[in-house]
Amino acid sequence: MKYDRENLIDKLIEHEGMVLTVYQDTLGIDTIGIGRNLEDRGISQEELDDLDIPNMDVIYEYGITETDAVYLAQNDVQIVEDELLRAHPCVDR
């Protein structure tokens, strides 16, 4: 896909904000970082390992860093890209 992912993440931060501790969004869903839904998507064991965080309890107690938040947002964007390309392969031109 042809776009600047870093710019997209910057725009997401500008519009959505970045919260480094667990909070409840407007729907009451536990969220962290740049809108990472902890109830539906959560944080995978692979992501925890990459962030060098032993478990979700640590995230709930101490939160994450800005670098961690960007990493999770990049993963979220990749997931959406993959879903979009599966549904509409013509987008990858």
PDB file of N, CA and C in Angstrom:
ATOM      1  N   MET A   1       0.841  -1.168   0.000  1.00  0.00           N
ATOM      2  CA  MET A   1       0.000   0.000   0.000  1.00  0.00           C
ATOM      3  C   MET A   1       0.890   1.236   0.000  1.00  0.00           C
ATOM      4  N   LYS A   2       0.438   2.231  -0.679  1.00  0.00           N
ATOM      5  CA  LYS A   2       1.253   3.436  -0.836  1.00  0.00           C
ATOM      6  C   LYS A   2       0.710   4.567   0.037  1.00  0.00           C
ATOM      7  N   TYR A   3       1.316   4.723   1.184  1.00  0.00           N
ATOM      8  CA  TYR A   3       1.034   5.845   2.065  1.00  0.00           C
ATOM      9  C   TYR A   3       2.134   5.879   3.119  1.00  0.00           C
ATOM     10  N   ASP A   4       2.209   6.962   3.837  1.00  0.00           N
ATOM     11  CA  ASP A   4       3.228   7.136   4.863  1.00  0.00           C
ATOM     12  C   ASP A   4       2.655   6.684   6.212  1.00  0.00           C
ATOM     13  N   ARG A   5       3.043   5.499   6.648  1.00  0.00           N
ATOM     14  CA  ARG A   5       2.489   4.936   7.882  1.00  0.00           C
ATOM     15  C   ARG A   5       2.833   5.798   9.092  1.00  0.00           C
ATOM     16  N   GLU A   6       4.055   6.342   9.128  1.00  0.00           N
ATOM     17  CA  GLU A   6       4.432   7.203  10.256  1.00  0.00           C
ATOM     18  C   GLU A   6       3.517   8.420  10.339  1.00  0.00           C
ATOM     19  N   ASN A   7       3.201   9.000   9.180  1.00  0.00           N
ATOM     20  CA  ASN A   7       2.303  10.146   9.140  1.00  0.00           C
ATOM     21  C   ASN A   7       0.912   9.740   9.634  1.00  0.00           C
ATOM     22  N   LEU A   8       0.453   8.558   9.247  1.00  0.00           N
ATOM     23  CA  LEU A   8      -0.841   8.068   9.697  1.00  0.00           C
ATOM     24  C   LEU A   8      -0.854   7.933  11.220  1.00  0.00           C
ATOM     25  N   ILE A   9       0.189   7.357  11.786  1.00  0.00           N
ATOM     26  CA  ILE A   9       0.271   7.201  13.245  1.00  0.00           C
ATOM     27  C   ILE A   9       0.265   8.582  13.913  1.00  0.00           C
ATOM     28  N   ASP A  10       1.009   9.528  13.343  1.00  0.00           N
ATOM     29  CA  ASP A  10       1.019  10.891  13.888  1.00  0.00           C
ATOM     30  C   ASP A  10      -0.387  11.496  13.869  1.00  0.00           C
ATOM     31  N   LYS A  11      -1.121  11.278  12.787  1.00  0.00           N
ATOM     32  CA  LYS A  11      -2.494  11.797  12.679  1.00  0.00           C
ATOM     33  C   LYS A  11      -3.414  11.115  13.690  1.00  0.00           C
ATOM     34  N   LEU A  12      -3.221   9.807  13.888  1.00  0.00           N
ATOM     35  CA  LEU A  12      -4.017   9.099  14.895  1.00  0.00           C
ATOM     36  C   LEU A  12      -3.764   9.669  16.288  1.00  0.00           C
ATOM     37  N   ILE A  13      -2.504   9.945  16.591  1.00  0.00           N
ATOM     38  CA  ILE A  13      -2.176  10.534  17.891  1.00  0.00           C
ATOM     39  C   ILE A  13      -2.816  11.914  18.015  1.00  0.00           C
ATOM     40  N   GLU A  14      -2.743  12.692  16.941  1.00  0.00           N
ATOM     41  CA  GLU A  14      -3.313  14.033  16.946  1.00  0.00           C
ATOM     42  C   GLU A  14      -4.820  14.000  17.209  1.00  0.00           C
ATOM     43  N   HIS A  15      -5.508  13.047  16.586  1.00  0.00           N
ATOM     44  CA  HIS A  15      -6.969  12.995  16.685  1.00  0.00           C
ATOM     45  C   HIS A  15      -7.481  12.132  17.836  1.00  0.00           C
ATOM     46  N   GLU A  16      -6.789  11.044  18.126  1.00  0.00           N
ATOM     47  CA  GLU A  16      -7.249  10.116  19.156  1.00  0.00           C
ATOM     48  C   GLU A  16      -6.557  10.327  20.494  1.00  0.00           C
ATOM     49  N   GLY A  17      -5.360  10.878  20.442  1.00  0.00           N
ATOM     50  CA  GLY A  17      -4.567  11.036  21.651  1.00  0.00           C
ATOM     51  C   GLY A  17      -3.751   9.800  21.949  1.00  0.00           C
ATOM     52  N   MET A  18      -2.913   9.915  22.964  1.00  0.00           N
ATOM     53  CA  MET A  18      -2.083   8.793  23.413  1.00  0.00           C
ATOM     54  C   MET A  18      -2.140   8.786  24.936  1.00  0.00           C
ATOM     55  N   VAL A  19      -2.669   7.722  25.479  1.00  0.00           N
ATOM     56  CA  VAL A  19      -2.772   7.581  26.931  1.00  0.00           C
ATOM     57  C   VAL A  19      -1.967   6.346  27.318  1.00  0.00           C
ATOM     58  N   LEU A  20      -1.004   6.534  28.189  1.00  0.00           N
ATOM     59  CA  LEU A  20      -0.053   5.464  28.497  1.00  0.00           C
ATOM     60  C   LEU A  20      -0.470   4.579  29.668  1.00  0.00           C
ATOM     61  N   THR A  21      -1.629   4.857  30.226  1.00  0.00           N
ATOM     62  CA  THR A  21      -2.190   4.015  31.278  1.00  0.00           C
ATOM     63  C   THR A  21      -3.552   3.526  30.804  1.00  0.00           C
ATOM     64  N   VAL A  22      -4.019   2.449  31.393  1.00  0.00           N
ATOM     65  CA  VAL A  22      -5.311   1.884  31.007  1.00  0.00           C
ATOM     66  C   VAL A  22      -6.414   2.855  31.421  1.00  0.00           C
ATOM     67  N   TYR A  23      -7.315   3.119  30.487  1.00  0.00           N
ATOM     68  CA  TYR A  23      -8.464   3.982  30.758  1.00  0.00           C
ATOM     69  C   TYR A  23      -9.680   3.378  30.074  1.00  0.00           C
ATOM     70  N   GLN A  24     -10.836   3.866  30.429  1.00  0.00           N
ATOM     71  CA  GLN A  24     -12.052   3.420  29.763  1.00  0.00           C
ATOM     72  C   GLN A  24     -12.429   4.450  28.708  1.00  0.00           C
ATOM     73  N   ASP A  25     -12.648   3.959  27.486  1.00  0.00           N
ATOM     74  CA  ASP A  25     -13.039   4.864  26.409  1.00  0.00           C
ATOM     75  C   ASP A  25     -14.497   5.287  26.596  1.00  0.00           C
ATOM     76  N   THR A  26     -15.023   5.998  25.622  1.00  0.00           N
ATOM     77  CA  THR A  26     -16.391   6.523  25.740  1.00  0.00           C
ATOM     78  C   THR A  26     -17.447   5.427  25.823  1.00  0.00           C
ATOM     79  N   LEU A  27     -17.087   4.214  25.419  1.00  0.00           N
ATOM     80  CA  LEU A  27     -18.012   3.086  25.508  1.00  0.00           C
ATOM     81  C   LEU A  27     -17.772   2.241  26.766  1.00  0.00           C
ATOM     82  N   GLY A  28     -16.818   2.685  27.594  1.00  0.00           N
ATOM     83  CA  GLY A  28     -16.517   1.943  28.817  1.00  0.00           C
ATOM     84  C   GLY A  28     -15.586   0.769  28.608  1.00  0.00           C
ATOM     85  N   ILE A  29     -14.872   0.746  27.480  1.00  0.00           N
ATOM     86  CA  ILE A  29     -13.969  -0.365  27.146  1.00  0.00           C
ATOM     87  C   ILE A  29     -12.559  -0.015  27.606  1.00  0.00           C
ATOM     88  N   ASP A  30     -11.895  -0.951  28.297  1.00  0.00           N
ATOM     89  CA  ASP A  30     -10.506  -0.745  28.698  1.00  0.00           C
ATOM     90  C   ASP A  30      -9.650  -0.546  27.450  1.00  0.00           C
ATOM     91  N   THR A  31      -8.865   0.526  27.475  1.00  0.00           N
ATOM     92  CA  THR A  31      -8.096   0.960  26.303  1.00  0.00           C
ATOM     93  C   THR A  31      -6.753   1.470  26.796  1.00  0.00           C
ATOM     94  N   ILE A  32      -5.750   1.438  25.902  1.00  0.00           N
ATOM     95  CA  ILE A  32      -4.435   1.996  26.234  1.00  0.00           C
ATOM     96  C   ILE A  32      -3.772   2.473  24.947  1.00  0.00           C
ATOM     97  N   GLY A  33      -2.790   3.326  25.109  1.00  0.00           N
ATOM     98  CA  GLY A  33      -1.997   3.771  23.971  1.00  0.00           C
ATOM     99  C   GLY A  33      -2.778   4.669  23.041  1.00  0.00           C
ATOM    100  N   ILE A  34      -2.753   4.331  21.775  1.00  0.00           N
ATOM    101  CA  ILE A  34      -3.421   5.100  20.724  1.00  0.00           C
ATOM    102  C   ILE A  34      -4.684   4.338  20.337  1.00  0.00           C
ATOM    103  N   GLY A  35      -5.538   4.114  21.333  1.00  0.00           N
ATOM    104  CA  GLY A  35      -6.818   3.479  21.068  1.00  0.00           C
ATOM    105  C   GLY A  35      -6.817   1.968  21.010  1.00  0.00           C
ATOM    106  N   ARG A  36      -5.840   1.297  21.624  1.00  0.00           N
ATOM    107  CA  ARG A  36      -5.828  -0.168  21.624  1.00  0.00           C
ATOM    108  C   ARG A  36      -6.902  -0.683  22.580  1.00  0.00           C
ATOM    109  N   ASN A  37      -7.876  -1.368  22.021  1.00  0.00           N
ATOM    110  CA  ASN A  37      -8.988  -1.952  22.768  1.00  0.00           C
ATOM    111  C   ASN A  37      -8.469  -3.203  23.479  1.00  0.00           C
ATOM    112  N   LEU A  38      -8.423  -3.154  24.785  1.00  0.00           N
ATOM    113  CA  LEU A  38      -7.880  -4.280  25.545  1.00  0.00           C
ATOM    114  C   LEU A  38      -8.877  -5.400  25.749  1.00  0.00           C
ATOM    115  N   GLU A  39     -10.146  -5.127  25.523  1.00  0.00           N
ATOM    116  CA  GLU A  39     -11.155  -6.168  25.724  1.00  0.00           C
ATOM    117  C   GLU A  39     -11.339  -7.015  24.470  1.00  0.00           C
ATOM    118  N   ASP A  40     -11.378  -6.400  23.300  1.00  0.00           N
ATOM    119  CA  ASP A  40     -11.591  -7.155  22.060  1.00  0.00           C
ATOM    120  C   ASP A  40     -10.277  -7.621  21.430  1.00  0.00           C
ATOM    121  N   ARG A  41      -9.304  -6.737  21.298  1.00  0.00           N
ATOM    122  CA  ARG A  41      -8.036  -7.117  20.680  1.00  0.00           C
ATOM    123  C   ARG A  41      -7.033  -7.552  21.718  1.00  0.00           C
ATOM    124  N   GLY A  42      -6.995  -6.874  22.836  1.00  0.00           N
ATOM    125  CA  GLY A  42      -6.019  -7.207  23.868  1.00  0.00           C
ATOM    126  C   GLY A  42      -4.600  -6.935  23.401  1.00  0.00           C
ATOM    127  N   ILE A  43      -3.666  -7.562  24.062  1.00  0.00           N
ATOM    128  CA  ILE A  43      -2.261  -7.509  23.675  1.00  0.00           C
ATOM    129  C   ILE A  43      -1.788  -8.954  23.654  1.00  0.00           C
ATOM    130  N   SER A  44      -1.336  -9.392  22.492  1.00  0.00           N
ATOM    131  CA  SER A  44      -0.947 -10.796  22.337  1.00  0.00           C
ATOM    132  C   SER A  44       0.317 -11.112  23.132  1.00  0.00           C
ATOM    133  N   GLN A  45       0.531 -12.392  23.374  1.00  0.00           N
ATOM    134  CA  GLN A  45       1.754 -12.801  24.067  1.00  0.00           C
ATOM    135  C   GLN A  45       2.984 -12.395  23.273  1.00  0.00           C
ATOM    136  N   GLU A  46       2.908 -12.486  21.955  1.00  0.00           N
ATOM    137  CA  GLU A  46       4.033 -12.067  21.116  1.00  0.00           C
ATOM    138  C   GLU A  46       4.322 -10.577  21.305  1.00  0.00           C
ATOM    139  N   GLU A  47       3.275  -9.770  21.356  1.00  0.00           N
ATOM    140  CA  GLU A  47       3.476  -8.338  21.576  1.00  0.00           C
ATOM    141  C   GLU A  47       4.055  -8.081  22.969  1.00  0.00           C
ATOM    142  N   LEU A  48       3.525  -8.768  23.976  1.00  0.00           N
ATOM    143  CA  LEU A  48       4.087  -8.620  25.323  1.00  0.00           C
ATOM    144  C   LEU A  48       5.566  -8.980  25.337  1.00  0.00           C
ATOM    145  N   ASP A  49       5.918 -10.075  24.663  1.00  0.00           N
ATOM    146  CA  ASP A  49       7.321 -10.487  24.592  1.00  0.00           C
ATOM    147  C   ASP A  49       8.164  -9.423  23.900  1.00  0.00           C
ATOM    148  N   ASP A  50       7.675  -8.894  22.768  1.00  0.00           N
ATOM    149  CA  ASP A  50       8.414  -7.861  22.039  1.00  0.00           C
ATOM    150  C   ASP A  50       8.599  -6.604  22.887  1.00  0.00           C
ATOM    151  N   LEU A  51       7.609  -6.300  23.727  1.00  0.00           N
ATOM    152  CA  LEU A  51       7.682  -5.121  24.591  1.00  0.00           C
ATOM    153  C   LEU A  51       8.436  -5.402  25.885  1.00  0.00           C
ATOM    154  N   ASP A  52       8.823  -6.651  26.091  1.00  0.00           N
ATOM    155  CA  ASP A  52       9.508  -7.084  27.309  1.00  0.00           C
ATOM    156  C   ASP A  52       8.655  -6.805  28.549  1.00  0.00           C
ATOM    157  N   ILE A  53       7.372  -7.097  28.406  1.00  0.00           N
ATOM    158  CA  ILE A  53       6.418  -6.955  29.506  1.00  0.00           C
ATOM    159  C   ILE A  53       5.925  -8.364  29.836  1.00  0.00           C
ATOM    160  N   PRO A  54       6.056  -8.797  31.095  1.00  0.00           N
ATOM    161  CA  PRO A  54       5.760 -10.193  31.416  1.00  0.00           C
ATOM    162  C   PRO A  54       4.292 -10.589  31.289  1.00  0.00           C
ATOM    163  N   ASN A  55       3.365  -9.670  31.594  1.00  0.00           N
ATOM    164  CA  ASN A  55       1.946 -10.036  31.538  1.00  0.00           C
ATOM    165  C   ASN A  55       1.080  -8.779  31.578  1.00  0.00           C
ATOM    166  N   MET A  56      -0.209  -8.979  31.374  1.00  0.00           N
ATOM    167  CA  MET A  56      -1.154  -7.860  31.329  1.00  0.00           C
ATOM    168  C   MET A  56      -1.290  -7.164  32.682  1.00  0.00           C
ATOM    169  N   ASP A  57      -1.064  -7.878  33.766  1.00  0.00           N
ATOM    170  CA  ASP A  57      -1.149  -7.239  35.079  1.00  0.00           C
ATOM    171  C   ASP A  57      -0.183  -6.058  35.175  1.00  0.00           C
ATOM    172  N   VAL A  58       0.994  -6.201  34.585  1.00  0.00           N
ATOM    173  CA  VAL A  58       1.992  -5.125  34.604  1.00  0.00           C
ATOM    174  C   VAL A  58       1.463  -3.914  33.834  1.00  0.00           C
ATOM    175  N   ILE A  59       0.803  -4.159  32.717  1.00  0.00           N
ATOM    176  CA  ILE A  59       0.243  -3.059  31.937  1.00  0.00           C
ATOM    177  C   ILE A  59      -0.843  -2.347  32.728  1.00  0.00           C
ATOM    178  N   TYR A  60      -1.707  -3.106  33.370  1.00  0.00           N
ATOM    179  CA  TYR A  60      -2.773  -2.493  34.163  1.00  0.00           C
ATOM    180  C   TYR A  60      -2.207  -1.713  35.351  1.00  0.00           C
ATOM    181  N   GLU A  61      -1.094  -2.167  35.893  1.00  0.00           N
ATOM    182  CA  GLU A  61      -0.529  -1.489  37.063  1.00  0.00           C
ATOM    183  C   GLU A  61       0.361  -0.308  36.686  1.00  0.00           C
ATOM    184  N   TYR A  62       1.208  -0.484  35.651  1.00  0.00           N
ATOM    185  CA  TYR A  62       2.222   0.530  35.355  1.00  0.00           C
ATOM    186  C   TYR A  62       2.030   1.249  34.021  1.00  0.00           C
ATOM    187  N   GLY A  63       1.228   0.690  33.132  1.00  0.00           N
ATOM    188  CA  GLY A  63       1.051   1.300  31.819  1.00  0.00           C
ATOM    189  C   GLY A  63       2.166   0.920  30.855  1.00  0.00           C
ATOM    190  N   ILE A  64       2.294   1.720  29.800  1.00  0.00           N
ATOM    191  CA  ILE A  64       3.283   1.460  28.745  1.00  0.00           C
ATOM    192  C   ILE A  64       4.014   2.758  28.418  1.00  0.00           C
ATOM    193  N   THR A  65       5.032   2.654  27.574  1.00  0.00           N
ATOM    194  CA  THR A  65       5.774   3.836  27.130  1.00  0.00           C
ATOM    195  C   THR A  65       5.201   4.349  25.807  1.00  0.00           C
ATOM    196  N   GLU A  66       5.622   5.537  25.414  1.00  0.00           N
ATOM    197  CA  GLU A  66       5.215   6.065  24.111  1.00  0.00           C
ATOM    198  C   GLU A  66       5.663   5.141  22.987  1.00  0.00           C
ATOM    199  N   THR A  67       6.868   4.604  23.105  1.00  0.00           N
ATOM    200  CA  THR A  67       7.384   3.682  22.094  1.00  0.00           C
ATOM    201  C   THR A  67       6.500   2.437  22.011  1.00  0.00           C
ATOM    202  N   ASP A  68       6.073   1.937  23.162  1.00  0.00           N
ATOM    203  CA  ASP A  68       5.171   0.781  23.192  1.00  0.00           C
ATOM    204  C   ASP A  68       3.852   1.108  22.507  1.00  0.00           C
ATOM    205  N   ALA A  69       3.313   2.300  22.781  1.00  0.00           N
ATOM    206  CA  ALA A  69       2.036   2.711  22.194  1.00  0.00           C
ATOM    207  C   ALA A  69       2.128   2.783  20.678  1.00  0.00           C
ATOM    208  N   VAL A  70       3.223   3.322  20.161  1.00  0.00           N
ATOM    209  CA  VAL A  70       3.412   3.412  18.710  1.00  0.00           C
ATOM    210  C   VAL A  70       3.539   2.014  18.117  1.00  0.00           C
ATOM    211  N   TYR A  71       4.285   1.140  18.778  1.00  0.00           N
ATOM    212  CA  TYR A  71       4.428  -0.250  18.325  1.00  0.00           C
ATOM    213  C   TYR A  71       3.058  -0.932  18.204  1.00  0.00           C
ATOM    214  N   LEU A  72       2.222  -0.784  19.236  1.00  0.00           N
ATOM    215  CA  LEU A  72       0.894  -1.393  19.196  1.00  0.00           C
ATOM    216  C   LEU A  72       0.043  -0.790  18.087  1.00  0.00           C
ATOM    217  N   ALA A  73       0.129   0.532  17.891  1.00  0.00           N
ATOM    218  CA  ALA A  73      -0.633   1.184  16.823  1.00  0.00           C
ATOM    219  C   ALA A  73      -0.168   0.706  15.451  1.00  0.00           C
ATOM    220  N   GLN A  74       1.143   0.538  15.275  1.00  0.00           N
ATOM    221  CA  GLN A  74       1.653   0.020  13.998  1.00  0.00           C
ATOM    222  C   GLN A  74       1.107  -1.383  13.742  1.00  0.00           C
ATOM    223  N   ASN A  75       1.050  -2.199  14.773  1.00  0.00           N
ATOM    224  CA  ASN A  75       0.478  -3.537  14.622  1.00  0.00           C
ATOM    225  C   ASN A  75      -0.999  -3.467  14.262  1.00  0.00           C
ATOM    226  N   ASP A  76      -1.728  -2.529  14.887  1.00  0.00           N
ATOM    227  CA  ASP A  76      -3.148  -2.366  14.571  1.00  0.00           C
ATOM    228  C   ASP A  76      -3.334  -1.959  13.113  1.00  0.00           C
ATOM    229  N   VAL A  77      -2.515  -1.038  12.647  1.00  0.00           N
ATOM    230  CA  VAL A  77      -2.598  -0.600  11.246  1.00  0.00           C
ATOM    231  C   VAL A  77      -2.302  -1.775  10.320  1.00  0.00           C
ATOM    232  N   GLN A  78      -1.315  -2.599  10.648  1.00  0.00           N
ATOM    233  CA  GLN A  78      -0.983  -3.755   9.820  1.00  0.00           C
ATOM    234  C   GLN A  78      -2.153  -4.729   9.757  1.00  0.00           C
ATOM    235  N   ILE A  79      -2.811  -4.948  10.880  1.00  0.00           N
ATOM    236  CA  ILE A  79      -3.975  -5.839  10.910  1.00  0.00           C
ATOM    237  C   ILE A  79      -5.065  -5.316   9.978  1.00  0.00           C
ATOM    238  N   VAL A  80      -5.331  -4.019  10.042  1.00  0.00           N
ATOM    239  CA  VAL A  80      -6.370  -3.428   9.197  1.00  0.00           C
ATOM    240  C   VAL A  80      -5.963  -3.501   7.725  1.00  0.00           C
ATOM    241  N   GLU A  81      -4.688  -3.230   7.434  1.00  0.00           N
ATOM    242  CA  GLU A  81      -4.198  -3.362   6.049  1.00  0.00           C
ATOM    243  C   GLU A  81      -4.434  -4.777   5.532  1.00  0.00           C
ATOM    244  N   ASP A  82      -4.050  -5.758   6.322  1.00  0.00           N
ATOM    245  CA  ASP A  82      -4.205  -7.157   5.905  1.00  0.00           C
ATOM    246  C   ASP A  82      -5.672  -7.490   5.639  1.00  0.00           C
ATOM    247  N   GLU A  83      -6.558  -7.025   6.523  1.00  0.00           N
ATOM    248  CA  GLU A  83      -7.990  -7.268   6.336  1.00  0.00           C
ATOM    249  C   GLU A  83      -8.499  -6.589   5.068  1.00  0.00           C
ATOM    250  N   LEU A  84      -8.060  -5.362   4.837  1.00  0.00           N
ATOM    251  CA  LEU A  84      -8.471  -4.619   3.648  1.00  0.00           C
ATOM    252  C   LEU A  84      -7.995  -5.318   2.371  1.00  0.00           C
ATOM    253  N   LEU A  85      -6.744  -5.758   2.366  1.00  0.00           N
ATOM    254  CA  LEU A  85      -6.212  -6.428   1.173  1.00  0.00           C
ATOM    255  C   LEU A  85      -6.895  -7.766   0.900  1.00  0.00           C
ATOM    256  N   ARG A  86      -7.272  -8.473   1.950  1.00  0.00           N
ATOM    257  CA  ARG A  86      -8.009  -9.720   1.748  1.00  0.00           C
ATOM    258  C   ARG A  86      -9.376  -9.445   1.148  1.00  0.00           C
ATOM    259  N   ALA A  87     -10.033  -8.395   1.616  1.00  0.00           N
ATOM    260  CA  ALA A  87     -11.371  -8.067   1.147  1.00  0.00           C
ATOM    261  C   ALA A  87     -11.363  -7.381  -0.216  1.00  0.00           C
ATOM    262  N   HIS A  88     -10.321  -6.577  -0.480  1.00  0.00           N
ATOM    263  CA  HIS A  88     -10.254  -5.802  -1.712  1.00  0.00           C
ATOM    264  C   HIS A  88      -8.815  -5.816  -2.254  1.00  0.00           C
ATOM    265  N   PRO A  89      -8.398  -6.895  -2.902  1.00  0.00           N
ATOM    266  CA  PRO A  89      -7.024  -7.009  -3.378  1.00  0.00           C
ATOM    267  C   PRO A  89      -6.594  -5.871  -4.317  1.00  0.00           C
ATOM    268  N   CYS A  90      -7.541  -5.243  -4.981  1.00  0.00           N
ATOM    269  CA  CYS A  90      -7.192  -4.175  -5.922  1.00  0.00           C
ATOM    270  C   CYS A  90      -6.577  -2.970  -5.228  1.00  0.00           C
ATOM    271  N   VAL A  91      -6.683  -2.878  -3.912  1.00  0.00           N
ATOM    272  CA  VAL A  91      -6.122  -1.742  -3.159  1.00  0.00           C
ATOM    273  C   VAL A  91      -4.602  -1.770  -3.204  1.00  0.00           C
ATOM    274  N   ASP A  92      -4.017  -2.929  -3.398  1.00  0.00           N
ATOM    275  CA  ASP A  92      -2.566  -3.083  -3.367  1.00  0.00           C
ATOM    276  C   ASP A  92      -1.950  -2.813  -4.740  1.00  0.00           C
ATOM    277  N   ARG A  93      -2.257  -1.682  -5.320  1.00  0.00           N
ATOM    278  CA  ARG A  93      -1.688  -1.336  -6.640  1.00  0.00           C
ATOM    279  C   ARG A  93      -0.939  -0.063  -6.586  1.00  0.00           C
TER     280      ARG A  93
END
